[in-house]
Amino acid sequence: MKTPSSHVFILDPQRRAKLTKPAHLRHHWSVVFVIFCSVVATLSLVVLATLLYDIFAHGTGHIWRSSEGSLGQRFSAFFSRWSAFLSNPPSQSADNAGIFPSMLGTIWVCAVCGLAALPLGVATAIYLEEFKPKRKLLRHFHGFVQLNITNLAGVPSVVYGIIGMTVFVMMFQSPGDVQSPVLEFGINGIYDQYESEGLRMLRVPVESRDAEVTALQDGMTVYDAQGTPKELNLIAVGERVPDDRELRRRTLIAIPDGPPRSRYIDEAWYYVRIPFGRSVLAGGLTLMLVVLPIVIISSQEAVRAVPDSLREAALGMGCTRWQVVRKVSLPASIPGIMTGSILAMSRAIGEAAPILMIAGVVYIKSPPGNLMDSFTVMPLQIYNWASDSHREFHDLAASGIIVLLAILLVFNASAVIIRQKFQKNLG
Amino acid sequence: MSKDLGDSEKPLTPHTVSARDSGRAQVAHGNGHSAVIRQSADVFREPLKAEQQASTAIRMSKLNAWYGDFQALKNIELCIPEKSVTAFIGPSGCGKTTLLRWINRMNDTVPEARAGGELKIHDLDVLAPRTDVVELRRRVGMVFQKPNPFPKSIFENVAFGPRLHYRASRSELADLVEWALRKSALWDEVKDRLKQSALGLSGGQQQRLCIARAIAVGPEVLLMDEPCSALDPRSTLAVEELISELSNEYTIVIVTHNMQQAARASSTTAYLFEGELIETGPTHQVFTKPSNPETEKYITGRLG
Ligand SMILES: Nc1ncnc2c1ncn2[C@@H]1O[C@H](COP(=O)(O)OP(=O)(O)OP(=O)(O)O)[C@@H](O)[C@H]1O
Ligand SMILES: [Mg+2]
C-alpha cells in the first residue's frame, strides 16, 4: 500500500506552513512559567523567613530583654543565660529551666536510630536491587516485600510507636520487667542506699536485686556516691550525733527497723537488659522503624541509578556479585544514599509522636547514662513548654526550637560535606 | 607463492583446525612463506602461522542459545584458533553479541537467556553449571561496545582486575598498570594524570583504557564487541594496531560491522546470519572467494 510522499504533510510546503505552531506563543508560555516559578519560590521563602523571624524573636528576645545594664553587661548576661539554657535540666522556674537532658536524649536516640537504620536500610536496598531472584516464586516474594516497604513509608508514625511499645518496650509480654529483668548484663554493683546524718549517700553492697538487707554493723565498709570506701559509724538511737563533719557524713542511726533505704543499681555504660523498657534503645529502635522505609527507598533509588554497564564491566573482570556491590555499585551510589539518609535522620530528629509513646510523659533531670536509661527528646520538651499555661515557657519553647534547628543544621552540614568528599573522589 | 595460498585457502573448518596431524603437516609449508603473503595480499593479515593453526582455543559444537522462546543461535559449529584474531561479522541482530557473551558467560546476567550444546575453552567446559564464572572471566576478558570505565582514577581502573585476582605489591602493580597502558597505546597521553578520574578522558581514550583494564588481568582470550564503533579513525587505527600486537599472546575475538576492519585486523572470519553460522575460514578466503553466495552479498554490501 504505497502512498505518494506528498501525503506526508511535512513534505507539502503549504500544509506545513498552515500547521506550524507559532513560535512566539511557545516563548510566551515559557516566560509565564518562569514567572510562576519565581513567585512560588519567593512565597515559600517569605513563609520560611517569617517563621524563622518569629522563632528567633521569641527564642532570643526574652533573654535579651531580661538582661540589664550597659551593652557589654547585657551581652554577657545574654550569653550566660544561653549557656545555662544549654546545660540546665528543665525546671519549675522559667529563669533556670534548660534543655540539657532532652538535647542529649535526642542525640542518643538519633545515634541509635542512625546506627540501626543505615546498615539495615542500605543492606535491604542492595538486596532488593542487586540480588533480584531468578526463580518465579522468589520473584513474587521479592515483589511482595517491595510493595510492603513502599506502603510502610506512608504509615503514620504513631503506629510505629505502638509497634515499638509491643516489640521493644515490652518485648511481646516477655516475662520480667524493668525491676526484675529476665536477662541483664553490665551491672557494676547492687547497693542499699542510706542517707547519712551528714546528708550524704552511703551505700552498702548486697548480693542481688532481691537479696536480704545486709545487717548494719559499726565499723563495716560502706561506699559514698563516688564509690570511695568509708568506715561506717553506727550509733544507737538517742546517742549524740558527732560534731565532726567528716565523721557525721558516715554516721547512721541504728533504728530497730533499719534506717530508710532504697535499692540502688550501679549500671555500667554498656548496661543492657531484657526487656528494654522505656529506654533510649527502645526509642531509637522505634525511630528506626519510622525512618527505615525512607532509607530503603532512597537507597534503592541511588543503587538503581548506577548504570548497568558498570556492573557488566565489573562482572566481566571476574568480580563475584558481592564484589560488584562492594567495589562498584556501593561506592557509586554513596552520594545518593547519603542524601536519603540525611532526609531520614532529619525526620528522626523532629519526630515526637512515637517517642511520646515510648518515653511517656516523664520529668527527666539528667541525660541518659546508658542505653537502658529513661530519656526524653527535644521535640517533647518543646511541646511541654509550648503547652504550658505560663507565657514565659512559650519563649523557652522558641529557644528550644532554635537549638533543635542548630543541631539539625550541624548534622546536615556535616553529611553534605562528607557527601561532597565522596563525589570528589569519584570524579 | 601460489602453492602456499592454495594451501591456506582450505576453509578453516572445525575439522581442519582441530585435527592436530593435519596442522603439523602444514608446518612445512607455512613457515617460510608468510612474509611473501603479507606483501602480496596487501590488506589481509597473514594466514595463521602453522604452529598456531595446530591448536584451537575455543571449540563450539551444536551450540544453541535462546532468549526466552526466541532462538538467537542455531547449531553453531566453530573453532577459534589460539593466538590469533577471529572476527565475527554479520548483519545487525544476527547473534554476534550473543555468541560473544556466551564465551565468558556474561549472558548469565540476562534472566531469560539459556544456552545448550558444547562450548569449550581448551578443556574448560564453559556452559557446565559447575564452571566457576569468576575464574572463567579471569581467563576470558571482555571489552564492551560502549566504553565503560569505572568512576575511579585511571590508575585504579587498570589496577581493578589485578587487585581482584592477584596479591601484587604496590610497585608490581604500578609496573603492570604502565605495561597495560603502554600496550593499549594510552600511556603517553595519561602518564601525568594517572590519579585523575577516568571519566575525564575522551571516548576513544576511555575505550583504550577499557582494553588496558582487560589485558591487565592477563587473560588467555580477549573478547571485543565492536570496540571501535565509538572511535575516530586515528583511535581505530591505534586499537587495530594494538589488536594485531596483542594477537601474539592472546586469542582475540572481535565483533565488527566494519568490513575493512575485519579484513585488516583478523586472520579468521566467521559470518553469521539470523543466528546461523553461514561461513567461516581464513579472512582472505572469506573476503575474496566466499563459498557461500550469502556471504558474498553481505561483504559486497548488498545485504545488511
Ligand atoms: N536480552 C535480550 N532479550 C531478548 N532478546 C535479545 C536480547 N539480546 C538480544 N536479543 C535478540 O537476539 C538476537 C541477536 O542479538 P545480538 O545482540 O546478539 O545481535 P548482534 O549480532 O550483536 O547485533 P548488532 O550488530 O546490532 O549488535 C536479536 O534478534 C535480538 O533481538
Ligand atoms: Mg551486538
Coordinates of N, CA, C and O and ligand atoms in Angstrom, one line a residue, chain B residues 96-97 145 225-226 255, ligand 2:
Chain B
K96 N 25.8 -12.0 16.9 CA 27.2 -11.9 17.2 C 27.5 -11.6 18.7 O 28.3 -12.3 19.3
T97 N 26.8 -10.6 19.2 CA 27.0 -10.3 20.6 C 26.6 -11.5 21.5 O 27.3 -11.8 22.5
Q145 N 31.1 -2.7 23.7 CA 30.9 -1.8 22.6 C 31.0 -0.3 23.1 O 31.7 0.5 22.5
D225 N 33.6 -6.5 21.6 CA 32.3 -6.3 21.0 C 32.3 -4.9 20.3 O 32.1 -3.9 21.0
E226 N 32.5 -4.9 19.0 CA 32.6 -3.6 18.3 C 33.4 -2.6 19.1 O 32.9 -1.5 19.4
V255 N 34.0 -8.5 17.3 CA 32.8 -8.3 16.5 C 33.0 -7.0 15.8 O 33.4 -6.0 16.4
Ligands
MG2 MG 25.9 -6.6 19.1

